[in-house]
Coordinates of C-alpha atoms in Angstrom, one line a residue:
X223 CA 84.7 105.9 119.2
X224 CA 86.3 102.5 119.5
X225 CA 89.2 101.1 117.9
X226 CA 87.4 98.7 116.6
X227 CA 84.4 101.1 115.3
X228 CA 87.5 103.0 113.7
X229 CA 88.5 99.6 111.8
X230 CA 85.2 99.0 110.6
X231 CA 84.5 102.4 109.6
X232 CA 88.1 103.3 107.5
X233 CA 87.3 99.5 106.2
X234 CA 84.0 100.7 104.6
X235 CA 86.2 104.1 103.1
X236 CA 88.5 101.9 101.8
X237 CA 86.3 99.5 100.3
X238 CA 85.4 102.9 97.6
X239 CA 89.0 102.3 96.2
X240 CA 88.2 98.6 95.6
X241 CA 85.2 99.4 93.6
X242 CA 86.6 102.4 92.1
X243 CA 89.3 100.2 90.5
X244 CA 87.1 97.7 89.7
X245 CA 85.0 100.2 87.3
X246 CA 87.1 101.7 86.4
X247 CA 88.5 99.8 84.4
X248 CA 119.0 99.9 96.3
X249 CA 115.6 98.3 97.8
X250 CA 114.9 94.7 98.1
X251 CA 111.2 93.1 99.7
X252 CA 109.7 93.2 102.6
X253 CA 106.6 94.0 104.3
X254 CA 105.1 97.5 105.3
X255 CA 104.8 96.8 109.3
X256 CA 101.3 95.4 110.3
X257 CA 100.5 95.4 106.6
X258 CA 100.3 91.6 106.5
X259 CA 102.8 91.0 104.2
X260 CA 106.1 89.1 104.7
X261 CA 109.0 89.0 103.3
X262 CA 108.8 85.6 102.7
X263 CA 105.7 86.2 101.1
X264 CA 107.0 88.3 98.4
X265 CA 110.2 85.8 97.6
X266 CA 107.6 83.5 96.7
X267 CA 105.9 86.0 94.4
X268 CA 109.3 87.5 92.1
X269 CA 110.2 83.7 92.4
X270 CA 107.1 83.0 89.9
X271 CA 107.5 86.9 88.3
X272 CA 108.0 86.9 84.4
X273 CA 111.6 87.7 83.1
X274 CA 111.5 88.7 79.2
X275 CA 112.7 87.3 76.6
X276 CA 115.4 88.8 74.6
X277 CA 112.7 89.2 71.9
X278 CA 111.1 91.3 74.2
X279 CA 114.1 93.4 75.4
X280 CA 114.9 94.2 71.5
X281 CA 111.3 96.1 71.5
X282 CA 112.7 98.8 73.6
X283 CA 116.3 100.3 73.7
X284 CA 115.0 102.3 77.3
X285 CA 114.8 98.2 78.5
X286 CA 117.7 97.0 76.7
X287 CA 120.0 99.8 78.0
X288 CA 118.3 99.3 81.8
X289 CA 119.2 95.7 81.1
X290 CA 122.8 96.4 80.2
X291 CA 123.0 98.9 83.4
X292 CA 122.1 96.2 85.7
X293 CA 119.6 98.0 87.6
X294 CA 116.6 100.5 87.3
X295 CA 116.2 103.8 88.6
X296 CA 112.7 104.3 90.7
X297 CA 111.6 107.6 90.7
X298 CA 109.2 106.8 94.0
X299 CA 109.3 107.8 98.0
X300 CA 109.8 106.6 101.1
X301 CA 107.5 107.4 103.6
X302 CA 103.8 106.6 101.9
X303 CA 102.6 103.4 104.5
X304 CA 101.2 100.7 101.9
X305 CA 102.6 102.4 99.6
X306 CA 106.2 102.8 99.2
X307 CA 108.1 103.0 102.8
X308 CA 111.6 102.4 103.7
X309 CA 111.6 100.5 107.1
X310 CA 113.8 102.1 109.2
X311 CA 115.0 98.9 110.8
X312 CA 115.6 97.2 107.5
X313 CA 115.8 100.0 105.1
X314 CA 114.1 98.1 102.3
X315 CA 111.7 99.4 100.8
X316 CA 107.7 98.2 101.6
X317 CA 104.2 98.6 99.9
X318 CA 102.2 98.0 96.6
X319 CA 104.4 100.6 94.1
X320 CA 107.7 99.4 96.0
X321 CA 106.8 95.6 95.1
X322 CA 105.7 96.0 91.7
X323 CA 108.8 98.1 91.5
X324 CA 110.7 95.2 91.9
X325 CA 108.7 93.0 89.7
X326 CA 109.1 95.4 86.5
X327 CA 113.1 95.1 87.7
X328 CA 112.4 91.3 87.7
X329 CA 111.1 91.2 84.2
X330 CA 114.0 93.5 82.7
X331 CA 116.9 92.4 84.5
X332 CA 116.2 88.9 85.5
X333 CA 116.7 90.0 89.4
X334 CA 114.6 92.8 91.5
X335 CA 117.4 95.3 91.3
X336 CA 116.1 98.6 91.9
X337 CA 117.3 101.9 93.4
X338 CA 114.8 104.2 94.6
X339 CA 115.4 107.8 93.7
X340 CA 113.3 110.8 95.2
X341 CA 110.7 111.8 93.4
X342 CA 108.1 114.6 95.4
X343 CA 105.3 115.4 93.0
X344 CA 107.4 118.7 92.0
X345 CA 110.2 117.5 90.4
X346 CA 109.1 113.9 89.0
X347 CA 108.2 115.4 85.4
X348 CA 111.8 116.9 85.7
X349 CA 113.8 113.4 86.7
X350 CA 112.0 111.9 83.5
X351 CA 112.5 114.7 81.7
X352 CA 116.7 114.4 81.9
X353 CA 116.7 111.0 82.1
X354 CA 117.6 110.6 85.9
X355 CA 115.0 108.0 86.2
X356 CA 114.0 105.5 84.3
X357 CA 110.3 105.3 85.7
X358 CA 108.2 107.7 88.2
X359 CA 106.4 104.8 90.1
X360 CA 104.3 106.2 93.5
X361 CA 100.7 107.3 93.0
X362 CA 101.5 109.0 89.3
X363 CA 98.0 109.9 88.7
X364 CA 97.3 110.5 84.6
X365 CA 95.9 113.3 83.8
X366 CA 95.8 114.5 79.9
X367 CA 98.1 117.6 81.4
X368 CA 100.7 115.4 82.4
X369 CA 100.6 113.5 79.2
X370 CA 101.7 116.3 77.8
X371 CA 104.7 116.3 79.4
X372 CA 105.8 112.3 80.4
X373 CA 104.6 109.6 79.4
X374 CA 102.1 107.2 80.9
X375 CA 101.7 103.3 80.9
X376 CA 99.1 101.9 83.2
X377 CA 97.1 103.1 84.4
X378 CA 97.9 100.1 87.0
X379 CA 95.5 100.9 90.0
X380 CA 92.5 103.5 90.6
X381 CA 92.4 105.5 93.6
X382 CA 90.8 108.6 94.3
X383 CA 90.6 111.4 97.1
X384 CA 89.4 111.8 100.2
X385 CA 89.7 113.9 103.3
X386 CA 91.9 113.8 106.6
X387 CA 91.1 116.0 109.7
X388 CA 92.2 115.9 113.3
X389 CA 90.9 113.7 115.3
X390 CA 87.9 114.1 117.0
X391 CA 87.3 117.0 114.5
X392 CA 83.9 116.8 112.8
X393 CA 83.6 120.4 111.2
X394 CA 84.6 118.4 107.9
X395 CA 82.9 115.6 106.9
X396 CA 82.2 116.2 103.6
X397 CA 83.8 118.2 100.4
X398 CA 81.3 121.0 100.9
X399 CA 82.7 121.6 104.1
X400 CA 86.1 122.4 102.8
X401 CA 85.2 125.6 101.9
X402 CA 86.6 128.5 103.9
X403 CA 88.8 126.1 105.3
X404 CA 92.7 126.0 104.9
X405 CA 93.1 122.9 103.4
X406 CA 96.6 121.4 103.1
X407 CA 97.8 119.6 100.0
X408 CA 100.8 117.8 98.5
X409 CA 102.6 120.3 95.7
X410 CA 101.3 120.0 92.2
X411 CA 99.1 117.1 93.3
X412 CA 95.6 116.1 92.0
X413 CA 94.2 116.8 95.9
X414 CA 95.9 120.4 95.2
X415 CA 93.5 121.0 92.4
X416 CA 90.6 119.2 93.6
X417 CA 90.1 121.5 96.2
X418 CA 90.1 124.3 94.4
X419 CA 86.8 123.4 92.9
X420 CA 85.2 124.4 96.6
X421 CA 86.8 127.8 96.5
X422 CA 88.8 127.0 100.4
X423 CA 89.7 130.2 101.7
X424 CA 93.1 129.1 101.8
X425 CA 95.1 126.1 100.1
X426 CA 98.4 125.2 101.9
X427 CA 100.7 122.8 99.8
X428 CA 103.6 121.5 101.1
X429 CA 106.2 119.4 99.3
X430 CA 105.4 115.4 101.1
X431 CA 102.9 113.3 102.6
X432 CA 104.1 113.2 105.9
X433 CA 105.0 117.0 105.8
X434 CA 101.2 117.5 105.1
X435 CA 100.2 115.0 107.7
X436 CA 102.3 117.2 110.5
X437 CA 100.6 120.4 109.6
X438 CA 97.4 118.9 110.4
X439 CA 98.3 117.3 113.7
X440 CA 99.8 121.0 114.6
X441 CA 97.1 122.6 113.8
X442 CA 97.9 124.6 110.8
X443 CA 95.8 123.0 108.7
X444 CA 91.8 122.3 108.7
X445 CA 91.8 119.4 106.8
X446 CA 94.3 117.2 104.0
X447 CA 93.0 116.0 100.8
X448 CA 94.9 113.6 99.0
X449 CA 94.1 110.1 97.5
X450 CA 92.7 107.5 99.9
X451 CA 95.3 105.0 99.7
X452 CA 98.0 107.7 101.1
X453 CA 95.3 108.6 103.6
X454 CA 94.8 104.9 104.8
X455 CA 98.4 104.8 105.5
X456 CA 98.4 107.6 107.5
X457 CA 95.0 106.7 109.3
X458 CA 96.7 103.4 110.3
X459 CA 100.0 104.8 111.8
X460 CA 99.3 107.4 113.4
X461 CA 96.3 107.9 116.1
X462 CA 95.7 111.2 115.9
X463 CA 94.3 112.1 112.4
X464 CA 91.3 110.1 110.7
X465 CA 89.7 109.7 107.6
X466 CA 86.4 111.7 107.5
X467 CA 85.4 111.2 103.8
X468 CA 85.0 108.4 101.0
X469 CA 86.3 109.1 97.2
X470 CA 85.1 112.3 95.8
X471 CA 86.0 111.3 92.0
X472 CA 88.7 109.0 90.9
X473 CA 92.7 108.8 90.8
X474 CA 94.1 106.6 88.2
X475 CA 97.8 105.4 88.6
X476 CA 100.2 105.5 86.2
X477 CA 104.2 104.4 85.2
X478 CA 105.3 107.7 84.4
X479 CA 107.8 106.8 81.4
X480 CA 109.8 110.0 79.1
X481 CA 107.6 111.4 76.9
X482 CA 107.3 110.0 74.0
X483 CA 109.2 106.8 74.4
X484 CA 106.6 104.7 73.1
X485 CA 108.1 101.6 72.5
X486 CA 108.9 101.5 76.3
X487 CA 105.8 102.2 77.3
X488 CA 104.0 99.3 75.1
X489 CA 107.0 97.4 76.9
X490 CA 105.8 98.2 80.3
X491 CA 102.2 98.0 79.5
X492 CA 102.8 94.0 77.9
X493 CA 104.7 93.7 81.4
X494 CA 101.4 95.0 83.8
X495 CA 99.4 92.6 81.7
X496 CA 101.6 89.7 82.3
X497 CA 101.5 89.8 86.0
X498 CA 97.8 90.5 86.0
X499 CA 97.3 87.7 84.0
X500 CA 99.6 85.5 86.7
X501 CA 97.7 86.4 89.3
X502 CA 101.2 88.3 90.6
X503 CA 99.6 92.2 90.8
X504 CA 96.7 90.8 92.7
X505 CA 99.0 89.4 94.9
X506 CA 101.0 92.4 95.7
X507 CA 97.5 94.0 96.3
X508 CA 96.3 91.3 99.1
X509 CA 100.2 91.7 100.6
X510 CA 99.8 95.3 101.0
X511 CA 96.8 97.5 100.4
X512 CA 94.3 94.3 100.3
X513 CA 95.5 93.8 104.4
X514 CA 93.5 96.9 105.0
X515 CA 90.6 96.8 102.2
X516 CA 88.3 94.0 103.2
X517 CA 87.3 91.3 100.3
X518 CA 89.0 90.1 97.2
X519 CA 91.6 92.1 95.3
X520 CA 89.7 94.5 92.7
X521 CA 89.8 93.7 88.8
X522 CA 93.1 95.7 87.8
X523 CA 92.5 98.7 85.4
X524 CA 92.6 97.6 81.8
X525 CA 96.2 99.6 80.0
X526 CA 95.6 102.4 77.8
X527 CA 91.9 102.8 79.1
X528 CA 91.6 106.6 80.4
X529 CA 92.3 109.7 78.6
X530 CA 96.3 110.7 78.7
X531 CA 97.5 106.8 79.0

């Protein structure tokens, strides 16, 4: 296969997250590498971000006492390409959930101060749980589960999972073909228990993305199931795994928020509507995950609009 059959072909699979979304209804900017953003690019964008009012700030004591810290706490990661991805040139911080990051710091504090704590999918109900973050922001999928435990506004984008083999490997190609395979997944995941539902013989999690990604170039793994837009990122950078599947169901993000704070989370909610409404999340989109998904940015998810939000 060429390279540029490969393009066109993970272009079509990623178009599924476009129309999937559209159905359904201490970092600082810069640009995932080959991603088509710049960091000039997003200036221009947290130039024209919102900033609330102090109307809006006395809605929420979680905002007010970010506001009066002087920066917010990320739970996120930083090696998910498009996503969120420290540069290890620069080490900011690069992709769609690290930018809108900064905008919801823009719109508290008046300036995109953010620090990025670690969040696998493990411990993030944990780091909202004690207050070490103020926000879980990286490919939070809602589920009614969660909710139970965090939180959710959003959701703010719709994914949904898909598979990753070696390449060259065509024994999987579909989600049938999962089964009696060992199928690697990220820890307490939505991939994890997705695959369960073709009875694999085996089901290896492991704790990150790129942890999961190494298994499968070694070998120790049949395939990788996660949500395509962690699989594009991997598919792009690195040569030697490719997407074999579109979406098999659908993945929508949330802002994972401590449970029951609701007047925070109708304070982050009024926030994703405002840069929707701007035109600013759309941006982000085209800057990151839109220079690999051909056409115009989908319709963002409406807040509030699936079960556990």
């Amino acid at each position: 296969m060429t390279a540029s059959t490969r393009r066109r072909r993970l272009a079509v699979l990623l178009t599924a997250v476009a129309l999937g979304a559209v159905t359904a209804c201490t970092s600082s900017g810069g640009a995932v590498p080959d991603s088509g953003g710049s960091a000039d690019q997003e200036q221009s964008l947290l130039d024209r971000a919102p900033v609330a009012s102090d109307a809006d700030l006395a809605t929420s004591p979680t905002a007010q006492a970010i506001k009066q810290r002087g920066q917010i706490l990320i739970g996120s990661q930083l090696d998910t390409p498009l996503l969120s991805q420290q540069n290890p040139t620069t080490g900011q911080t690069e992709g769609f959930d690290a930018i809108l990051g900064r905008l919801l710091a823009k719109y508290i504090l008046g300036q995109p101060n953010v620090k990025i704590v670690n969040s696998t999918s493990q411990i993030r109900e944990a780091l909202l749980q004690n207050n070490t973050v103020d926000v879980v922001l990286h490919t939070y999928s809602i589920t009614p589960a969660r909710a139970e435990k965090v939180s959710f506004a959003g959701p703010y984008f719709v994914s949904g999972p898909a598979i990753m083999a070696r390449k060259g490997d065509s024994s999987v190609t579909k989600p049938q073909d999962l089964k009696g395979k060992r199928v690697l997944a990220v820890t307490n995941s939505t991939g994890s228990a997705m695959v369960q539902q073709f009875e694999p013989a085996q089901v290896i999690t492991l704790s990150t993305n790129s942890e999961c990604v190494t298994a499968l170039e070694q070998g120790r793994g049949d395939a990788y199931v996660n949500d395509l837009t962690q699989l594009a990122g991997n598919a792009q950078t690195n040569d030697k795994v490719q997407i074999v599947s579109g979406t098999f169901g659908q993945d929508p993000y949330g802002i994972g928020i401590h449970h029951g704070d609701e007047t925070f989370k109708r304070f982050v909610n009024t926030w994703l509507e405002k840069i929707q409404a701007a035109g600013l999340w759309q941006e982000a989109y085209k800057q990151t995950l839109g220079s690999v998904i051909p056409g115009d940015a989908p319709v963002p998810p409406k807040t509030g609009s699936v079960p556990g939000s």
